[in-house]
Coordinates of N, CA and C and ligand atoms in Angstrom, one line a residue:
M1 N 11.0 45.5 -8.1 CA 11.9 45.9 -7.5 C 11.8 46.6 -5.8
Q2 N 12.4 46.1 -4.9 CA 12.5 46.6 -3.7 C 13.6 47.3 -3.0
F3 N 13.0 48.8 -2.7 CA 13.9 49.8 -2.1 C 13.5 49.6 -0.6
D4 N 14.3 49.6 0.3 CA 14.5 50.0 1.8 C 15.1 51.1 2.0
V5 N 14.6 52.1 2.7 CA 15.5 53.3 2.9 C 15.4 53.5 4.5
L6 N 16.9 53.7 4.8 CA 17.1 53.7 6.3 C 17.4 55.4 6.5
T7 N 16.5 56.1 7.2 CA 16.7 57.6 7.1 C 16.3 58.0 8.7
L8 N 16.8 59.3 8.9 CA 16.3 60.1 10.0 C 14.8 61.0 9.6
F9 N 14.7 61.0 8.4 CA 13.7 61.8 7.9 C 13.0 61.6 6.9
P10 N 12.0 60.9 7.6 CA 11.0 60.0 6.5 C 10.2 60.9 5.7
E11 N 9.9 62.1 6.5 CA 8.8 63.0 5.8 C 9.5 64.0 4.5
M12 N 11.0 63.6 4.3 CA 11.6 64.2 3.2 C 11.1 63.2 1.9
F13 N 10.5 62.1 2.0 CA 10.4 61.6 0.8 C 8.8 61.5 0.4
E14 N 8.5 62.5 0.7 CA 7.0 62.7 0.0 C 7.1 62.9 -1.6
P15 N 8.3 63.8 -2.5 CA 8.7 63.8 -3.8 C 8.0 62.4 -4.5
I16 N 8.8 61.5 -3.8 CA 8.8 60.0 -4.7 C 7.3 59.3 -4.5
K17 N 6.5 60.0 -3.9 CA 5.2 59.4 -3.7 C 4.4 59.8 -5.2
T18 N 4.8 60.8 -5.9 CA 4.0 61.5 -6.9 C 4.7 60.9 -8.3
S19 N 4.1 61.4 -9.5 CA 4.2 61.6 -10.6 C 4.8 60.0 -11.0
I20 N 6.0 59.9 -11.8 CA 6.2 58.7 -12.6 C 6.3 57.3 -11.3
L21 N 7.1 58.1 -10.5 CA 7.2 56.8 -9.4 C 6.2 56.5 -8.6
G22 N 5.3 57.5 -8.5 CA 4.0 57.3 -7.8 C 3.2 56.3 -8.3
K23 N 3.1 56.2 -9.6 CA 2.4 55.4 -10.4 C 3.2 54.0 -10.7
A24 N 4.5 53.8 -10.6 CA 5.1 52.8 -10.4 C 5.0 52.0 -9.2
Q25 N 4.7 52.9 -8.1 CA 4.3 52.0 -7.0 C 2.9 51.6 -6.9
E26 N 2.1 52.2 -7.4 CA 0.8 51.9 -7.5 C 0.9 50.2 -8.3
K27 N 1.4 50.4 -9.4 CA 1.4 49.3 -10.2 C 2.5 48.2 -9.7
K28 N 3.1 48.5 -8.9 CA 3.8 47.4 -8.1 C 4.9 46.9 -8.9
A29 N 5.2 48.0 -9.7 CA 6.8 47.7 -10.4 C 7.9 47.9 -9.2
I30 N 7.5 48.7 -8.7 CA 8.8 49.1 -7.4 C 7.8 49.2 -5.9
S31 N 8.7 48.9 -5.2 CA 8.2 49.1 -3.9 C 9.0 50.0 -3.2
I32 N 8.7 51.1 -2.5 CA 9.8 52.0 -1.6 C 9.2 51.9 0.0
N33 N 10.0 51.5 0.8 CA 9.3 51.3 2.3 C 10.7 52.2 3.0
I34 N 9.8 52.8 3.6 CA 10.8 53.9 4.2 C 11.0 53.4 5.8
I35 N 11.9 53.5 6.6 CA 12.1 53.2 7.6 C 12.9 54.3 8.5
N36 N 12.2 54.7 9.6 CA 12.7 55.6 10.4 C 13.7 55.1 11.4
I37 N 15.0 55.4 11.5 CA 16.1 55.0 12.2 C 15.8 55.5 13.8
R38 N 15.4 56.6 13.9 CA 14.8 57.0 15.4 C 14.0 56.2 15.9
D39 N 13.2 55.6 15.0 CA 12.0 54.4 16.1 C 12.9 53.3 16.6
F40 N 14.2 53.0 16.2 CA 15.1 52.0 17.0 C 16.0 52.7 18.1
S41 N 15.5 54.0 18.5 CA 16.3 54.5 19.7 C 16.1 54.1 20.9
K42 N 16.8 53.7 21.8 CA 16.5 53.0 23.2 C 16.4 54.3 24.1
D43 N 16.6 55.5 23.7 CA 16.9 56.7 24.5 C 15.3 57.1 24.9
K44 N 15.2 57.8 26.1 CA 13.8 58.2 26.5 C 13.4 59.4 25.8
H45 N 14.7 59.9 25.2 CA 14.2 61.2 24.2 C 14.5 60.8 22.8
K46 N 14.6 59.6 22.7 CA 14.9 59.3 21.1 C 16.1 59.9 20.6
K47 N 17.0 59.9 21.2 CA 18.1 60.5 20.9 C 19.0 59.4 20.1
V48 N 19.4 59.9 18.8 CA 20.1 58.9 18.0 C 21.6 59.3 17.4
D49 N 21.9 60.6 18.2 CA 23.6 60.9 17.8 C 24.3 61.2 19.1
D50 N 25.7 61.2 19.0 CA 26.1 61.9 19.9 C 27.5 62.2 19.7
M51 N 28.2 62.9 20.7 CA 29.5 64.0 20.1 C 30.6 62.8 19.6
P52 N 31.4 63.2 18.6 CA 32.4 62.5 17.9 C 33.8 62.2 18.9
Y53 N 34.2 61.1 19.1 CA 35.3 61.0 19.7 C 36.6 61.6 18.8
G54 N 37.4 62.1 19.8 CA 38.4 62.8 19.2 C 38.1 64.3 18.7
G55 N 36.9 64.7 19.2 CA 36.6 66.0 18.9 C 36.0 66.4 17.4
G56 N 36.1 67.8 17.1 CA 35.3 68.2 15.9 C 34.0 68.7 16.1
A57 N 33.5 69.0 14.9 CA 32.2 69.7 14.7 C 31.2 69.0 14.7
G58 N 30.1 69.2 15.1 CA 29.0 68.1 14.3 C 28.7 67.2 15.5
M59 N 27.7 66.2 15.2 CA 27.3 64.9 16.0 C 27.2 63.8 14.8
V60 N 27.6 62.9 15.7 CA 27.6 61.2 14.9 C 26.6 60.5 15.1
I61 N 25.9 59.8 14.3 CA 24.9 58.8 14.4 C 25.3 57.7 15.0
K62 N 24.8 57.3 16.0 CA 25.1 56.1 16.9 C 25.1 54.9 15.9
P63 N 26.1 53.8 16.0 CA 26.1 52.7 15.5 C 24.9 51.7 15.8
D64 N 24.5 51.8 17.3 CA 23.5 50.6 17.6 C 22.2 50.9 17.1
V65 N 21.8 52.1 16.9 CA 20.4 52.6 16.3 C 20.6 52.3 14.7
V66 N 21.4 52.4 14.2 CA 21.3 52.1 12.7 C 21.3 50.5 12.4
Y67 N 22.0 49.8 13.2 CA 22.1 48.4 13.1 C 21.0 48.0 13.5
D68 N 20.2 48.2 14.3 CA 18.8 47.8 14.9 C 17.7 48.3 13.6
A69 N 17.9 49.2 13.4 CA 16.7 49.5 12.1 C 17.2 48.8 10.8
Y70 N 18.5 48.5 10.4 CA 18.7 47.6 9.4 C 18.4 46.5 9.6
M71 N 18.7 45.6 11.1 CA 18.2 44.2 11.3 C 16.6 44.0 11.3
S72 N 15.8 45.2 11.4 CA 14.3 45.3 11.0 C 13.9 44.9 9.7
I73 N 14.8 45.0 8.9 CA 14.4 44.8 7.2 C 14.1 43.4 7.0
K74 N 13.1 43.0 6.7 CA 13.0 41.7 6.5 C 13.4 41.2 4.9
N75 N 13.4 39.8 4.8 CA 14.3 39.1 3.5 C 15.4 39.8 3.1
K76 N 16.3 40.5 3.6 CA 17.1 41.3 3.2 C 18.4 40.6 3.2
E77 N 18.6 39.2 3.2 CA 19.7 38.3 2.8 C 20.4 38.6 1.3
N78 N 19.7 39.0 0.4 CA 20.3 39.0 -1.1 C 20.3 40.6 -1.1
A79 N 19.9 41.2 -0.4 CA 20.2 42.7 -0.5 C 21.5 43.3 -0.8
K80 N 21.3 44.5 -1.7 CA 22.6 45.0 -1.5 C 22.6 46.4 -0.5
V81 N 23.5 46.6 0.2 CA 23.5 47.8 1.2 C 24.2 49.0 0.8
I82 N 23.6 50.2 0.5 CA 24.4 51.2 -0.3 C 24.3 52.3 1.1
Y83 N 25.3 53.0 1.2 CA 25.4 54.1 2.1 C 25.8 55.4 1.3
L84 N 24.7 56.3 1.1 CA 25.1 57.5 0.3 C 25.9 58.4 1.0
S85 N 27.0 58.8 0.4 CA 28.2 59.3 1.1 C 29.2 60.0 0.2
P86 N 29.7 61.3 0.5 CA 30.5 62.0 -0.4 C 31.7 61.3 -0.6
Q87 N 32.0 60.4 0.2 CA 33.4 59.5 0.1 C 33.0 58.5 -0.9
G88 N 32.0 58.2 -1.5 CA 31.5 57.1 -2.2 C 31.8 57.0 -3.7
K89 N 31.9 56.2 -4.5 CA 31.9 56.3 -6.0 C 31.2 57.0 -6.6
T90 N 31.2 57.9 -7.5 CA 30.3 59.0 -8.1 C 29.4 58.0 -9.0
L91 N 27.9 58.3 -8.7 CA 27.0 57.6 -9.6 C 26.9 58.1 -11.0
N92 N 27.2 57.2 -11.8 CA 26.5 57.4 -13.2 C 25.6 56.4 -14.1
Q93 N 25.5 56.7 -15.2 CA 24.6 55.9 -15.6 C 24.8 54.3 -15.8
D94 N 25.9 54.2 -16.0 CA 26.4 52.7 -16.2 C 26.2 51.9 -15.1
K95 N 26.6 52.6 -13.7 CA 26.1 52.3 -12.4 C 24.4 52.3 -12.1
V96 N 23.9 53.0 -12.8 CA 22.2 53.2 -12.6 C 22.0 51.8 -13.4
E97 N 22.5 51.5 -14.4 CA 21.8 50.6 -15.1 C 22.2 49.1 -14.5
K98 N 23.4 49.1 -13.8 CA 24.0 48.0 -13.1 C 22.9 47.7 -12.0
L99 N 22.7 48.5 -11.1 CA 21.9 49.0 -9.9 C 20.7 48.2 -10.4
S100 N 20.0 48.5 -11.3 CA 18.8 48.3 -11.8 C 18.3 46.8 -12.0
K101 N 19.6 46.0 -12.2 CA 19.5 44.4 -12.1 C 19.3 43.7 -10.8
E102 N 19.7 44.7 -9.7 CA 19.3 44.1 -8.4 C 18.0 44.1 -8.2
D103 N 17.6 42.9 -7.1 CA 16.3 42.7 -6.8 C 15.7 43.9 -5.7
H104 N 16.9 44.0 -4.7 CA 16.8 44.7 -3.3 C 17.7 45.5 -3.1
L105 N 17.4 46.7 -2.9 CA 18.4 47.7 -2.3 C 18.1 48.4 -1.2
I106 N 19.0 48.4 -0.2 CA 18.8 49.0 1.2 C 19.6 50.2 0.8
L107 N 18.9 51.6 1.1 CA 19.8 52.8 1.0 C 19.7 53.6 2.4
L108 N 21.0 53.6 2.9 CA 21.6 54.3 4.3 C 21.6 55.5 4.1
C109 N 20.9 56.6 4.9 CA 21.2 58.1 4.7 C 21.7 58.4 6.1
G110 N 22.8 59.3 5.7 CA 23.6 60.0 6.8 C 22.9 61.1 7.0
H111 N 23.5 61.7 7.7 CA 22.9 63.3 8.2 C 23.9 63.7 9.4
Y112 N 24.1 65.1 9.7 CA 24.8 65.9 10.7 C 26.2 65.5 10.2
E113 N 27.2 64.7 10.9 CA 28.7 64.5 10.5 C 28.6 63.2 9.7
G114 N 28.0 62.4 9.8 CA 27.7 60.8 9.4 C 27.6 60.0 10.2
I115 N 27.9 58.6 10.0 CA 27.4 57.7 10.9 C 28.5 57.0 11.7
D116 N 28.6 56.4 12.6 CA 29.7 55.7 13.2 C 30.3 54.7 12.3
Q117 N 31.3 54.8 12.0 CA 31.9 53.9 11.0 C 32.0 52.1 11.0
R118 N 31.9 51.9 12.3 CA 31.8 50.4 13.1 C 30.6 49.9 12.0
V119 N 29.4 50.6 12.3 CA 28.2 50.1 11.9 C 28.3 50.0 10.3
L120 N 28.9 51.3 9.6 CA 29.0 51.0 8.4 C 29.9 49.9 7.6
D121 N 30.8 49.6 8.2 CA 32.0 48.3 8.0 C 31.0 47.1 8.3
E122 N 30.1 46.9 9.2 CA 29.4 45.9 9.5 C 28.2 45.4 8.2
I123 N 27.6 46.5 7.9 CA 26.5 46.5 7.3 C 26.4 46.7 5.7
V124 N 27.5 47.8 5.4 CA 27.4 48.4 4.1 C 28.2 47.6 2.9
D125 N 27.7 47.2 1.7 CA 28.5 46.8 0.8 C 29.2 47.8 -0.3
E126 N 28.4 48.8 -0.1 CA 29.0 49.9 -1.3 C 28.5 51.4 -0.9
E127 N 29.6 52.4 -1.1 CA 29.1 53.7 -0.7 C 29.0 54.7 -2.2
I128 N 28.0 55.4 -2.2 CA 28.0 55.9 -3.7 C 27.8 57.6 -3.1
S129 N 28.4 58.4 -3.8 CA 28.2 59.5 -4.0 C 27.1 60.2 -5.0
I130 N 26.6 61.4 -5.0 CA 25.9 61.6 -6.2 C 26.9 62.9 -6.8
G131 N 27.9 63.3 -6.4 CA 28.7 64.4 -7.0 C 29.6 65.0 -5.9
D132 N 30.6 65.3 -6.5 CA 31.5 66.4 -5.6 C 31.1 67.9 -4.6
Y133 N 30.2 67.3 -3.8 CA 29.8 68.4 -2.9 C 29.0 67.8 -1.9
V134 N 28.9 68.6 -0.6 CA 28.4 68.3 0.5 C 27.0 68.5 0.8
L135 N 26.1 67.5 1.0 CA 24.7 67.8 1.1 C 24.4 67.7 2.8
T136 N 23.4 68.3 3.1 CA 22.9 68.2 4.4 C 22.7 66.5 5.2
G137 N 22.2 65.7 4.1 CA 21.7 64.2 4.5 C 22.1 63.8 3.0
G138 N 22.0 62.2 3.7 CA 21.5 61.4 2.3 C 20.2 61.0 1.7
E139 N 19.3 62.0 2.2 CA 17.9 61.7 1.7 C 17.9 62.0 0.2
L140 N 18.0 63.1 -0.2 CA 17.9 63.6 -1.8 C 19.0 63.0 -2.4
P141 N 20.2 62.4 -2.3 CA 21.1 61.3 -2.8 C 20.0 60.0 -2.9
S142 N 19.4 59.5 -1.9 CA 19.1 58.3 -2.3 C 17.7 58.5 -2.9
M143 N 17.1 59.4 -3.0 CA 15.7 59.9 -4.0 C 16.5 60.0 -5.6
V144 N 17.4 60.4 -5.4 CA 18.0 60.5 -6.9 C 18.4 59.0 -7.3
L145 N 19.1 58.4 -6.6 CA 19.6 56.9 -6.8 C 18.2 56.3 -7.2
I146 N 16.8 56.1 -6.5 CA 15.8 55.2 -6.6 C 15.3 56.0 -7.9
D147 N 15.3 57.2 -8.3 CA 14.5 57.8 -9.5 C 15.4 57.0 -10.8
S148 N 16.5 57.2 -10.6 CA 17.1 57.1 -11.8 C 17.3 55.3 -12.0
V149 N 17.4 54.7 -11.1 CA 17.6 53.1 -11.1 C 16.0 52.7 -11.6
S150 N 14.9 53.2 -10.9 CA 13.8 52.6 -11.2 C 13.3 53.0 -12.6
R151 N 13.9 54.1 -13.5 CA 13.7 54.2 -14.9 C 13.8 52.9 -15.7
Y152 N 14.7 51.9 -15.5 CA 15.4 51.0 -15.8 C 14.5 49.9 -15.6
V153 N 13.7 50.0 -14.7 CA 12.8 48.7 -14.0 C 11.5 48.6 -15.1
E154 N 11.6 47.3 -15.3 CA 10.3 47.0 -16.2 C 8.8 47.5 -15.5
G155 N 8.2 48.1 -16.6 CA 6.6 48.6 -16.2 C 6.8 50.0 -15.5
V156 N 7.9 50.5 -15.2 CA 7.9 51.9 -14.7 C 7.9 53.2 -15.9
L157 N 8.3 53.1 -16.8 CA 8.2 53.9 -18.1 C 7.3 53.4 -19.0
A158 N 6.3 54.1 -19.2 CA 5.4 53.3 -20.7 C 5.9 53.4 -21.9
N159 N 7.3 53.9 -22.3 CA 7.6 53.8 -23.7 C 9.1 53.3 -23.6
D160 N 9.8 53.5 -24.5 CA 11.0 52.6 -24.8 C 12.4 54.0 -24.6
S161 N 11.6 55.1 -24.0 CA 12.5 56.4 -24.1 C 14.1 56.1 -23.3
I162 N 14.2 55.3 -22.5 CA 15.6 55.0 -22.0 C 16.4 54.5 -22.9
K163 N 16.1 53.6 -24.0 CA 16.9 53.6 -24.9 C 17.7 54.6 -25.8
E164 N 17.0 55.9 -25.8 CA 17.1 56.7 -26.5 C 18.1 57.9 -25.9
E165 N 17.6 58.1 -24.6 CA 18.1 59.3 -23.7 C 19.7 59.5 -23.5
S166 N 20.0 60.6 -23.0 CA 21.3 61.0 -23.0 C 22.0 59.9 -22.0
F167 N 23.3 59.5 -22.5 CA 24.2 58.5 -21.8 C 24.0 57.1 -22.3
S168 N 22.7 56.9 -22.8 CA 22.3 55.5 -23.0 C 23.3 54.9 -24.1
N169 N 24.2 55.7 -25.2 CA 25.1 55.3 -26.1 C 26.2 56.0 -26.1
G170 N 26.4 56.7 -24.8 CA 27.8 57.5 -24.4 C 27.4 58.8 -24.8
M171 N 26.4 59.2 -25.8 CA 26.0 60.4 -26.2 C 25.0 61.2 -25.4
L172 N 25.0 62.6 -25.6 CA 23.8 63.3 -25.0 C 22.5 63.2 -26.0
E173 N 21.6 63.4 -25.4 CA 20.4 63.6 -26.5 C 20.1 64.7 -27.2
Y174 N 19.6 64.8 -28.6 CA 19.3 65.9 -29.4 C 18.4 66.8 -28.6
P175 N 18.3 67.9 -28.9 CA 17.3 69.1 -28.5 C 15.4 68.7 -28.8
Q176 N 14.6 68.7 -28.3 CA 13.3 68.3 -28.6 C 12.3 69.6 -29.0
Y177 N 11.3 69.2 -29.6 CA 10.4 70.1 -30.0 C 8.8 69.5 -30.0
T178 N 8.0 70.2 -29.9 CA 6.6 70.0 -30.0 C 5.9 71.0 -30.7
R179 N 4.7 70.9 -30.9 CA 3.7 71.9 -31.5 C 3.6 73.1 -30.4
P180 N 3.5 74.4 -30.8 CA 3.2 74.7 -32.0 C 4.5 74.8 -32.9
E181 N 4.6 74.7 -34.5 CA 5.3 74.4 -35.3 C 6.3 75.8 -35.6
I182 N 5.6 77.0 -35.2 CA 6.3 78.1 -34.9 C 6.2 78.7 -33.9
F183 N 7.4 79.0 -33.2 CA 7.2 79.8 -31.6 C 7.8 80.9 -31.4
L184 N 7.5 82.1 -31.3 CA 8.3 83.5 -31.3 C 9.0 83.6 -32.8
G185 N 8.5 83.1 -33.7 CA 9.3 83.0 -35.1 C 10.1 82.0 -35.3
K186 N 10.3 81.3 -34.4 CA 11.4 80.3 -34.3 C 10.7 79.0 -34.9
K187 N 11.1 78.0 -36.1 CA 10.5 77.3 -36.6 C 11.1 75.8 -36.1
V188 N 10.3 75.0 -36.1 CA 11.0 73.4 -35.6 C 11.8 73.4 -36.8
P189 N 13.1 72.5 -36.6 CA 13.9 72.1 -37.6 C 13.2 71.1 -38.6
E190 N 13.2 71.6 -39.7 CA 12.9 71.1 -41.1 C 12.9 69.5 -41.1
V191 N 14.1 69.1 -40.9 CA 14.5 67.3 -40.5 C 13.5 66.6 -39.9
L192 N 13.3 67.4 -38.7 CA 12.4 66.7 -37.7 C 11.1 66.8 -38.3
I193 N 10.6 68.0 -38.9 CA 8.9 68.0 -39.3 C 8.6 66.7 -40.3
S194 N 9.9 66.7 -41.5 CA 9.7 65.7 -42.3 C 9.8 64.1 -42.0
R195 N 10.5 64.1 -40.6 CA 10.5 62.6 -40.1 C 9.1 62.7 -39.1
T196 N 8.2 63.2 -38.8 CA 7.2 63.2 -38.3 C 6.1 62.3 -38.7
S197 N 5.6 61.4 -37.8 CA 4.6 60.5 -38.3 C 3.4 61.1 -38.0
W198 N 3.2 61.5 -36.7 CA 2.0 61.9 -36.2 C 1.6 63.3 -36.9
K199 N 0.2 63.8 -37.3 CA -0.4 64.3 -38.2 C -1.3 65.3 -37.4
Y200 N -1.4 66.5 -37.9 CA -2.5 67.5 -36.8 C -3.8 66.7 -37.0
K201 N -4.9 66.8 -36.1 CA -6.1 66.3 -36.3 C -6.8 67.2 -36.6
Ligands
SAM301 C1 27.0 66.4 6.1 S1 27.0 65.1 5.2 C2 28.5 64.6 6.0 C3 29.6 65.0 5.6 C4 30.8 64.4 6.1 N1 31.2 64.5 7.4 C5 32.3 64.3 5.3 O1 33.0 65.3 5.4 O2 32.2 63.7 4.3 C6 25.8 64.0 6.1 C7 25.4 63.1 5.2 O3 24.9 63.5 3.7 C8 24.9 62.4 2.7 N2 25.7 63.2 1.7 C9 26.3 64.3 1.4 N3 26.6 64.8 0.6 C10 26.5 63.6 -0.5 C11 26.9 63.5 -1.7 N4 27.4 64.0 -2.7 N5 26.6 62.2 -2.0 C12 26.0 61.4 -1.2 N6 25.5 61.5 0.0 C13 25.8 62.6 0.4 C14 25.8 61.4 3.6 O4 24.8 60.2 3.8 C15 26.3 61.9 4.8 O5 26.5 60.9 5.6

């Protein structure tokens, strides 16, 4: 699966180069391409934002730089473009699973007061929020989306854990235990011990 991320802060994406997502990229189960919107600024100081029409606090990301950054993405004809936004529909496990069926997602990260509406109207298919609170930018939400969606992509997880996990059948997962069998006087529930197939070596 291909993810292209449009952001003003590419350096924020270090965490998804490690652990399970890092390995998934090495195995080419997923590919994550980070595009710096600022590279498309024609301003000599690489400015990408400007004051909002109508007044108000904060700055708005300019439509032309976002559009040019989007246009630089290759083979985007069948990609779904998602703007991470507090005004979007809240992400849940059903939505995550649906998105995992796509071949190509383009994730647009806002910052400051947001992005000029005209470019959103032009390129965005869907707005997604990760919860009813406001963050400083769309970078963390896009990493949440990439992480949760990637877990459904073949070759990313080594085992069948998504089938049994919380939300997979509308329920939450049971508590987990491992060795030692007794920790601080608390014993692993007998029902789990009797069902355990592995044995002490
Ligand atoms: C400070 S926010 C802008 C908030 C906007 N002015 C408003 O009042 O709705 C900057 C950017 O962070 C991202 N963002 C903030 N909260 C988010 C959330 N809960 N879910 C997804 N993206 C979010 C969006 O990309 C947004 O453009």
